[in-house]
Amino acid sequence: MDLAHHHFHAASVPEGTTLVLDRPDDWHLHLRDGEQLAAVLPHTAAQFGRAIVMPNLKPPVTSTALAAAYRRRILEARPEGTGFEPLMTLYLTDNTPAAEIREAKASGFVHAVKLYPAGATTNSDSGVTDLRHAYKALEAMQETGMVLAIHGEVTDRDIDVFDREKAFIEQKLIPLRRDFPALRVVFEHITTQDAADYVREAEGDIAATLTAHHLLYNRNALFQGGIRPHYYCLPVLKREPHRQALIAAATSGNPRFFLGTDSAPHARGDKESDCGCAGCYTALHALELYATAFEAAGALDRLEGFASHFGADFYRLPRNTGRVRLRKEAWTLPSDLPYGERRIVPLGAGERLGWRFLGPA
Ligand code: DOR
Ligand code: ZN
């Protein structure tokens, strides 16, 4: 089965077409640590100039000192000859002091603080149990202009898994932004029409990241011929009208919507399991996946703003100077890849992909 074509639409651009973009950045990425970091970092570093690196390690990156040490490990694992720059984040807890936020801001290398509602996803046990506990830290963030990056799902067991993002907007995000109107917010990996509408219409400094998998697939992918754990991520894939709303947002040219892969590696056995982990591995072929989605929408001319400009502008960082090239050329994704001692399965493993990343232009 061919990525995207199988589910949705035909390609529009002739074979051999090349696409040159300013070097993009990934505004939401999981790099893990140790041998896993060494296995996945080269994929991201080949395509992206910078990435916002998620702090959900075990234990989580809750302080500037821990972020500095993690940043050093990333730089040490960085392949020779790439200028890839990790943009670090702190993991917000019930106990994050305001002083920690000020120190993070002063460091120059911490670019966001991540809110995981406790229990929402992988390694989120130390997350915030009640936003009121984090108000001192949020005040300091508002004051210093530190970005709050939000995993926007409620964790209430009584709320249907597919409705948790919508409920988060109503129950948490709107009240939070009423209390902190100048807080700079990125609503991460949005998956619903509700979130896209909210981000487009809301007042103040707000943006959203969009993953390639939520642009390419709806929730049918989870059950295509059987249960398909490599399509399972959080927030979970939604119905087709939501996917279409995300495509409309991503290709609208509105600078509030930009690229964040949420590439989230887990070893094969941890996904193909009795209780499989959430996360899609897309770092290997991220730009190709986004190009596939934008091509299908007839919007390849909007890819560069989304991938290479809007995120940097929102984070108040300079745009990258280099350029990269992709070609419309079919190739077959590997069935799996080394992941330390184990293996990892890229999204769409074994399928044909219509675009190929060629490297610097
Ligand atoms: O699918 C996901 N995987 N969603 C998250 O929020 C966390 C991530 C991970 O770290 O594996
Ligand atoms: Zn994530």
CSV table of C-alpha atoms and ligand atoms in Angstrom, one decimal:
chain,number,residue,atom,x,y,z
A,1,MET,CA,0.0,0.0,0.0
A,2,ASP,CA,1.3,3.4,-0.9
A,3,LEU,CA,1.5,6.1,1.7
A,4,ALA,CA,-1.3,8.5,1.4
A,5,HIS,CA,-2.4,7.4,-2.1
A,6,HIS,CA,-3.9,4.2,-0.6
A,7,HIS,CA,-6.1,6.2,1.8
A,8,PHE,CA,-6.9,9.3,0.0
A,9,HIS,CA,-5.8,11.0,-3.2
A,10,ALA,CA,-3.7,10.9,-6.3
A,11,ALA,CA,-0.3,12.7,-6.7
A,12,SER,CA,-0.2,15.8,-8.8
A,13,VAL,CA,3.4,16.6,-9.5
A,14,PRO,CA,5.5,14.9,-12.3
A,15,GLU,CA,8.3,12.4,-11.4
A,16,GLY,CA,11.7,14.1,-11.2
A,17,THR,CA,10.3,17.5,-10.0
A,18,THR,CA,12.6,19.0,-7.4
A,19,LEU,CA,11.6,21.2,-4.6
A,20,VAL,CA,14.1,23.5,-2.9
A,21,LEU,CA,13.3,24.9,0.6
A,22,ASP,CA,15.0,27.1,3.1
A,23,ARG,CA,16.3,24.6,5.7
A,24,PRO,CA,13.4,23.6,7.9
A,25,ASP,CA,13.2,23.2,11.7
A,26,ASP,CA,11.3,20.6,13.7
A,27,TRP,CA,9.3,22.4,16.4
A,28,HIS,CA,8.4,19.2,18.4
A,29,LEU,CA,10.7,16.2,18.6
A,30,HIS,CA,11.6,13.3,20.9
A,31,LEU,CA,15.3,12.4,20.8
A,32,ARG,CA,15.4,10.1,23.9
A,33,ASP,CA,18.9,9.5,25.3
A,34,GLY,CA,22.0,7.2,25.2
A,35,GLU,CA,22.1,4.6,22.4
A,36,GLN,CA,18.5,5.5,21.3
A,37,LEU,CA,19.6,9.2,20.9
A,38,ALA,CA,22.6,8.1,18.9
A,39,ALA,CA,20.3,6.0,16.6
A,40,VAL,CA,17.7,8.6,15.8
A,41,LEU,CA,19.6,11.9,15.9
A,42,PRO,CA,21.3,11.5,12.5
A,43,HIS,CA,17.9,11.3,10.8
A,44,THR,CA,16.7,14.6,12.2
A,45,ALA,CA,20.1,16.3,11.8
A,46,ALA,CA,20.1,15.4,8.1
A,47,GLN,CA,16.9,17.2,7.4
A,48,PHE,CA,16.4,20.0,10.0
A,49,GLY,CA,18.5,22.9,11.2
A,50,ARG,CA,17.1,22.9,14.7
A,51,ALA,CA,14.5,21.1,16.8
A,52,ILE,CA,12.6,21.8,19.9
A,53,VAL,CA,13.6,18.8,22.0
A,54,MET,CA,11.0,17.3,24.3
A,55,PRO,CA,12.0,16.9,28.0
A,56,ASN,CA,10.1,13.6,28.8
A,57,LEU,CA,13.1,11.5,29.7
A,58,LYS,CA,13.2,9.3,32.7
A,59,PRO,CA,13.7,11.2,35.0
A,60,PRO,CA,12.3,14.2,33.2
A,61,VAL,CA,14.3,17.4,32.3
A,62,THR,CA,12.9,19.6,35.0
A,63,SER,CA,15.8,22.1,35.5
A,64,THR,CA,18.1,24.3,33.4
A,65,ALA,CA,21.0,22.2,34.8
A,66,LEU,CA,19.5,19.0,33.5
A,67,ALA,CA,18.7,20.7,30.2
A,68,ALA,CA,22.3,21.8,29.9
A,69,ALA,CA,23.6,18.3,30.5
A,70,TYR,CA,21.1,16.8,28.0
A,71,ARG,CA,22.0,19.4,25.4
A,72,ARG,CA,25.7,18.4,25.8
A,73,ARG,CA,24.8,14.7,25.2
A,74,ILE,CA,22.9,15.7,22.1
A,75,LEU,CA,25.8,17.7,20.8
A,76,GLU,CA,28.2,14.9,21.5
A,77,ALA,CA,25.9,12.4,19.6
A,78,ARG,CA,25.6,14.9,16.7
A,79,PRO,CA,27.0,13.5,13.4
A,80,GLU,CA,30.2,15.2,12.1
A,81,GLY,CA,29.5,17.9,9.6
A,82,THR,CA,26.0,18.8,10.6
A,83,GLY,CA,25.3,22.1,12.3
A,84,PHE,CA,22.1,20.8,13.9
A,85,GLU,CA,21.1,22.8,17.0
A,86,PRO,CA,19.0,21.4,19.8
A,87,LEU,CA,16.6,23.9,21.3
A,88,MET,CA,15.9,22.7,24.8
A,89,THR,CA,12.8,22.6,26.9
A,90,LEU,CA,12.0,22.2,30.6
A,91,TYR,CA,9.3,19.8,31.9
A,92,LEU,CA,6.8,21.7,34.0
A,93,THR,CA,5.8,20.1,37.3
A,94,ASP,CA,3.6,21.1,40.2
A,95,ASN,CA,6.8,22.3,41.9
A,96,THR,CA,8.7,24.2,39.2
A,97,PRO,CA,9.8,27.4,41.0
A,98,ALA,CA,9.5,30.8,39.3
A,99,ALA,CA,13.3,31.2,39.8
A,100,GLU,CA,13.9,28.1,37.6
A,101,ILE,CA,11.9,29.8,34.8
A,102,ARG,CA,14.1,32.9,35.1
A,103,GLU,CA,17.3,30.8,35.0
A,104,ALA,CA,16.0,28.9,32.0
A,105,LYS,CA,15.3,32.1,30.1
A,106,ALA,CA,18.7,33.6,31.0
A,107,SER,CA,20.5,30.4,29.8
A,108,GLY,CA,19.7,31.3,26.2
A,109,PHE,CA,19.4,27.6,25.3
A,110,VAL,CA,16.0,26.8,26.8
A,111,HIS,CA,13.3,27.9,24.4
A,112,ALA,CA,10.1,26.5,25.9
A,113,VAL,CA,8.6,24.9,28.9
A,114,LYS,CA,6.4,21.8,28.3
A,115,LEU,CA,3.1,21.2,30.0
A,116,TYR,CA,2.1,17.6,30.2
A,117,PRO,CA,-1.1,17.1,32.1
A,118,ALA,CA,-0.1,14.3,34.6
A,119,GLY,CA,-0.8,10.9,33.1
A,120,ALA,CA,-1.5,12.2,29.5
A,121,THR,CA,1.2,10.3,27.8
A,122,THR,CA,4.7,8.6,27.8
A,123,ASN,CA,6.7,9.5,30.9
A,124,SER,CA,4.2,12.1,32.1
A,125,ASP,CA,3.8,10.9,35.6
A,126,SER,CA,5.6,14.0,37.0
A,127,GLY,CA,3.3,16.3,34.9
A,128,VAL,CA,1.1,19.0,36.3
A,129,THR,CA,-1.8,17.6,38.4
A,130,ASP,CA,-3.6,21.0,38.7
A,131,LEU,CA,-2.6,24.1,36.7
A,132,ARG,CA,-3.1,26.2,39.9
A,133,HIS,CA,0.0,24.5,41.3
A,134,ALA,CA,2.0,25.9,38.4
A,135,TYR,CA,0.8,29.5,38.6
A,136,LYS,CA,4.0,31.0,40.0
A,137,ALA,CA,6.0,29.4,37.2
A,138,LEU,CA,3.4,30.5,34.6
A,139,GLU,CA,3.5,34.1,35.8
A,140,ALA,CA,7.3,34.0,35.4
A,141,MET,CA,6.9,32.6,31.9
A,142,GLN,CA,4.4,35.3,31.0
A,143,GLU,CA,6.7,38.0,32.3
A,144,THR,CA,9.9,36.7,30.6
A,145,GLY,CA,8.3,35.7,27.3
A,146,MET,CA,9.1,32.0,27.7
A,147,VAL,CA,7.0,29.9,25.5
A,148,LEU,CA,4.6,27.4,27.1
A,149,ALA,CA,4.3,24.2,24.8
A,150,ILE,CA,1.2,22.3,25.7
A,151,HIS,CA,0.2,18.7,25.3
A,152,GLY,CA,-3.5,19.6,25.1
A,153,GLU,CA,-5.5,16.6,26.4
A,154,VAL,CA,-7.5,16.2,29.6
A,155,THR,CA,-6.7,13.0,31.4
A,156,ASP,CA,-10.1,12.4,33.0
A,157,ARG,CA,-10.9,8.7,32.5
A,158,ASP,CA,-14.6,9.6,32.1
A,159,ILE,CA,-13.8,11.6,28.9
A,160,ASP,CA,-13.7,9.6,25.7
A,161,VAL,CA,-10.1,9.3,24.3
A,162,PHE,CA,-11.2,10.9,21.1
A,163,ASP,CA,-12.7,13.9,22.9
A,164,ARG,CA,-9.8,14.8,25.2
A,165,GLU,CA,-8.3,17.5,23.0
A,166,LYS,CA,-11.6,19.3,22.6
A,167,ALA,CA,-12.3,19.0,26.3
A,168,PHE,CA,-8.9,20.4,27.1
A,169,ILE,CA,-9.6,23.6,25.1
A,170,GLU,CA,-12.8,24.3,27.0
A,171,GLN,CA,-11.8,23.1,30.5
A,172,LYS,CA,-8.1,24.1,30.6
A,173,LEU,CA,-6.8,26.2,27.8
A,174,ILE,CA,-9.4,29.0,27.7
A,175,PRO,CA,-9.3,29.5,31.5
A,176,LEU,CA,-5.5,29.4,31.5
A,177,ARG,CA,-5.3,32.0,28.7
A,178,ARG,CA,-7.9,34.2,30.5
A,179,ASP,CA,-5.6,34.2,33.5
A,180,PHE,CA,-2.4,34.7,31.5
A,181,PRO,CA,-3.4,36.7,28.4
A,182,ALA,CA,0.2,37.6,27.5
A,183,LEU,CA,1.6,34.0,27.9
A,184,ARG,CA,3.1,32.8,24.6
A,185,VAL,CA,1.5,29.4,23.8
A,186,VAL,CA,2.2,26.6,21.4
A,187,PHE,CA,-0.7,24.1,21.2
A,188,GLU,CA,1.4,21.0,20.3
A,189,HIS,CA,0.4,18.4,17.7
A,190,ILE,CA,-3.2,19.4,17.2
A,191,THR,CA,-5.5,16.7,15.9
A,192,THR,CA,-8.9,18.2,15.7
A,193,GLN,CA,-10.9,20.8,13.8
A,194,ASP,CA,-11.8,22.2,17.2
A,195,ALA,CA,-8.1,22.9,18.0
A,196,ALA,CA,-7.4,24.3,14.5
A,197,ASP,CA,-10.4,26.7,14.8
A,198,TYR,CA,-9.4,27.8,18.3
A,199,VAL,CA,-5.8,28.6,17.3
A,200,ARG,CA,-6.9,30.4,14.1
A,201,GLU,CA,-9.5,32.5,16.0
A,202,ALA,CA,-8.0,33.1,19.4
A,203,GLU,CA,-6.5,36.4,20.5
A,204,GLY,CA,-2.9,36.8,21.6
A,205,ASP,CA,0.3,35.0,21.0
A,206,ILE,CA,-0.7,31.4,20.1
A,207,ALA,CA,0.4,28.9,17.5
A,208,ALA,CA,0.1,25.2,16.9
A,209,THR,CA,2.4,22.5,15.6
A,210,LEU,CA,1.1,19.8,13.2
A,211,THR,CA,2.6,16.3,12.7
A,212,ALA,CA,3.0,14.6,9.3
A,213,HIS,CA,1.0,11.6,10.5
A,214,HIS,CA,-2.0,13.6,11.6
A,215,LEU,CA,-2.0,15.2,8.1
A,216,LEU,CA,-1.7,11.9,6.3
A,217,TYR,CA,-3.9,9.5,8.2
A,218,ASN,CA,-7.3,9.3,10.0
A,219,ARG,CA,-8.2,6.8,12.7
A,220,ASN,CA,-9.0,4.1,10.1
A,221,ALA,CA,-5.2,3.6,9.8
A,222,LEU,CA,-5.3,2.1,13.3
A,223,PHE,CA,-7.5,-0.7,12.2
A,224,GLN,CA,-6.5,-1.2,8.5
A,225,GLY,CA,-6.8,-5.0,8.2
A,226,GLY,CA,-6.1,-5.6,11.9
A,227,ILE,CA,-4.8,-3.6,14.8
A,228,ARG,CA,-1.8,-1.5,13.7
A,229,PRO,CA,0.3,-0.3,16.6
A,230,HIS,CA,2.7,1.7,14.5
A,231,TYR,CA,-0.1,4.2,13.8
A,232,TYR,CA,-0.9,4.6,17.5
A,233,CYS,CA,0.2,7.9,19.0
A,234,LEU,CA,-1.1,10.5,21.4
A,235,PRO,CA,-3.2,12.4,20.8
A,236,VAL,CA,-4.7,9.5,18.9
A,237,LEU,CA,-5.6,9.9,15.1
A,238,LYS,CA,-9.1,11.3,14.7
A,239,ARG,CA,-11.9,11.1,12.1
A,240,GLU,CA,-11.4,12.2,8.4
A,241,PRO,CA,-13.1,15.6,8.8
A,242,HIS,CA,-10.5,16.5,11.5
A,243,ARG,CA,-7.7,15.4,9.2
A,244,GLN,CA,-9.1,17.7,6.5
A,245,ALA,CA,-9.3,20.6,8.9
A,246,LEU,CA,-5.6,20.1,9.8
A,247,ILE,CA,-4.7,20.0,6.1
A,248,ALA,CA,-6.6,23.2,5.6
A,249,ALA,CA,-4.8,24.8,8.5
A,250,ALA,CA,-1.3,23.6,7.5
A,251,THR,CA,-1.7,24.7,3.9
A,252,SER,CA,-3.5,28.0,4.7
A,253,GLY,CA,-0.4,30.1,4.8
A,254,ASN,CA,-1.4,31.2,8.3
A,255,PRO,CA,1.9,31.6,10.3
A,256,ARG,CA,0.2,30.3,13.4
A,257,PHE,CA,0.5,26.7,12.0
A,258,PHE,CA,3.9,25.2,11.6
A,259,LEU,CA,5.8,21.9,11.5
A,260,GLY,CA,6.4,19.7,14.5
A,261,THR,CA,6.9,16.0,13.7
A,262,ASP,CA,6.4,14.6,17.2
A,263,SER,CA,8.6,11.8,16.0
A,264,ALA,CA,8.5,9.6,19.0
A,265,PRO,CA,10.7,6.5,18.8
A,266,HIS,CA,9.9,3.3,20.6
A,267,ALA,CA,11.5,-0.1,20.0
A,268,ARG,CA,9.5,-2.5,17.9
A,269,GLY,CA,8.7,-4.8,20.8
A,270,ASP,CA,7.4,-1.9,22.9
A,271,LYS,CA,4.9,-1.0,20.3
A,272,GLU,CA,3.9,-4.5,19.2
A,273,SER,CA,2.9,-5.4,22.7
A,274,ASP,CA,0.0,-6.2,25.0
A,275,CYS,CA,0.2,-2.5,26.1
A,276,GLY,CA,1.9,-0.8,23.2
A,277,CYS,CA,3.6,2.6,23.6
A,278,ALA,CA,2.3,5.7,21.8
A,279,GLY,CA,4.4,7.3,19.2
A,280,CYS,CA,5.1,7.3,15.4
A,281,TYR,CA,8.7,7.3,14.2
A,282,THR,CA,8.9,9.8,11.4
A,283,ALA,CA,12.3,11.4,11.8
A,284,LEU,CA,13.8,9.2,9.0
A,285,HIS,CA,11.5,10.6,6.3
A,286,ALA,CA,9.8,13.7,7.9
A,287,LEU,CA,10.0,16.1,5.0
A,288,GLU,CA,9.0,13.5,2.5
A,289,LEU,CA,5.9,12.8,4.5
A,290,TYR,CA,5.0,16.5,4.7
A,291,ALA,CA,5.7,16.9,1.0
A,292,THR,CA,3.3,14.0,0.3
A,293,ALA,CA,0.6,15.6,2.3
A,294,PHE,CA,1.1,19.1,0.8
A,295,GLU,CA,1.2,17.7,-2.7
A,296,ALA,CA,-2.0,15.8,-2.2
A,297,ALA,CA,-3.6,19.1,-1.1
A,298,GLY,CA,-2.2,20.9,-4.2
A,299,ALA,CA,-0.3,23.2,-1.9
A,300,LEU,CA,3.4,22.4,-2.3
A,301,ASP,CA,4.0,26.2,-2.6
A,302,ARG,CA,2.9,26.6,1.0
A,303,LEU,CA,5.3,24.0,2.4
A,304,GLU,CA,8.3,26.3,2.9
A,305,GLY,CA,6.5,28.8,5.1
A,306,PHE,CA,5.1,26.0,7.2
A,307,ALA,CA,8.3,24.0,7.4
A,308,SER,CA,11.0,26.7,7.4
A,309,HIS,CA,9.7,30.1,8.3
A,310,PHE,CA,6.7,30.3,10.7
A,311,GLY,CA,8.1,28.4,13.6
A,312,ALA,CA,11.3,30.4,13.7
A,313,ASP,CA,9.3,33.6,13.6
A,314,PHE,CA,7.0,32.5,16.4
A,315,TYR,CA,10.0,31.5,18.6
A,316,ARG,CA,11.7,34.8,17.7
A,317,LEU,CA,14.7,33.0,16.3
A,318,PRO,CA,16.4,33.8,13.0
A,319,ARG,CA,15.4,31.8,10.0
A,320,ASN,CA,18.0,29.2,8.8
A,321,THR,CA,20.3,30.3,6.0
A,322,GLY,CA,21.0,27.0,4.1
A,323,ARG,CA,18.6,25.3,1.7
A,324,VAL,CA,17.6,21.7,1.2
A,325,ARG,CA,16.3,19.7,-1.8
A,326,LEU,CA,13.7,17.0,-2.3
A,327,ARG,CA,12.8,15.2,-5.5
A,328,LYS,CA,9.6,13.5,-6.6
A,329,GLU,CA,11.0,10.0,-6.9
A,330,ALA,CA,9.5,6.8,-5.5
A,331,TRP,CA,11.4,4.7,-3.0
A,332,THR,CA,10.5,2.0,-0.6
A,333,LEU,CA,10.8,2.6,3.1
A,334,PRO,CA,12.9,0.0,5.1
A,335,SER,CA,10.9,-2.4,7.2
A,336,ASP,CA,12.9,-1.4,10.3
A,337,LEU,CA,16.1,0.3,11.4
A,338,PRO,CA,18.7,-0.2,14.2
A,339,TYR,CA,17.7,1.3,17.5
A,340,GLY,CA,20.6,0.6,19.9
A,341,GLU,CA,20.5,-3.2,20.5
A,342,ARG,CA,16.9,-3.2,19.3
A,343,ARG,CA,15.0,-2.2,16.1
A,344,ILE,CA,12.6,0.6,15.3
A,345,VAL,CA,9.8,0.6,12.7
A,346,PRO,CA,9.4,3.9,10.7
A,347,LEU,CA,5.9,5.0,9.9
A,348,GLY,CA,4.8,3.4,6.7
A,349,ALA,CA,7.5,0.7,6.9
A,350,GLY,CA,7.8,-1.3,3.7
A,351,GLU,CA,5.6,1.1,1.7
A,352,ARG,CA,6.4,3.3,-1.2
A,353,LEU,CA,6.9,7.0,-0.7
A,354,GLY,CA,6.7,9.5,-3.6
A,355,TRP,CA,9.3,12.0,-2.4
A,356,ARG,CA,13.0,11.6,-1.5
A,357,PHE,CA,15.1,14.0,0.6
A,358,LEU,CA,18.3,14.7,-1.3
A,359,GLY,CA,20.3,16.9,1.2
A,360,PRO,CA,21.6,20.4,1.1
A,361,ALA,CA,20.8,22.4,-2.1
B,1,DOR,O1,2.6,9.6,20.8
B,1,DOR,C1,3.2,10.2,21.6
B,1,DOR,N1,4.5,9.8,22.0
B,1,DOR,N2,2.7,11.2,22.2
B,1,DOR,C2,3.3,11.8,23.3
B,1,DOR,O2,2.7,12.8,23.7
B,1,DOR,C3,4.6,11.3,23.8
B,1,DOR,C4,5.3,10.6,22.8
B,1,DOR,C5,6.5,9.8,23.4
B,1,DOR,O3,7.3,10.4,24.1
B,1,DOR,O4,6.6,8.6,23.1
B,2,ZN,ZN,5.5,14.7,21.7
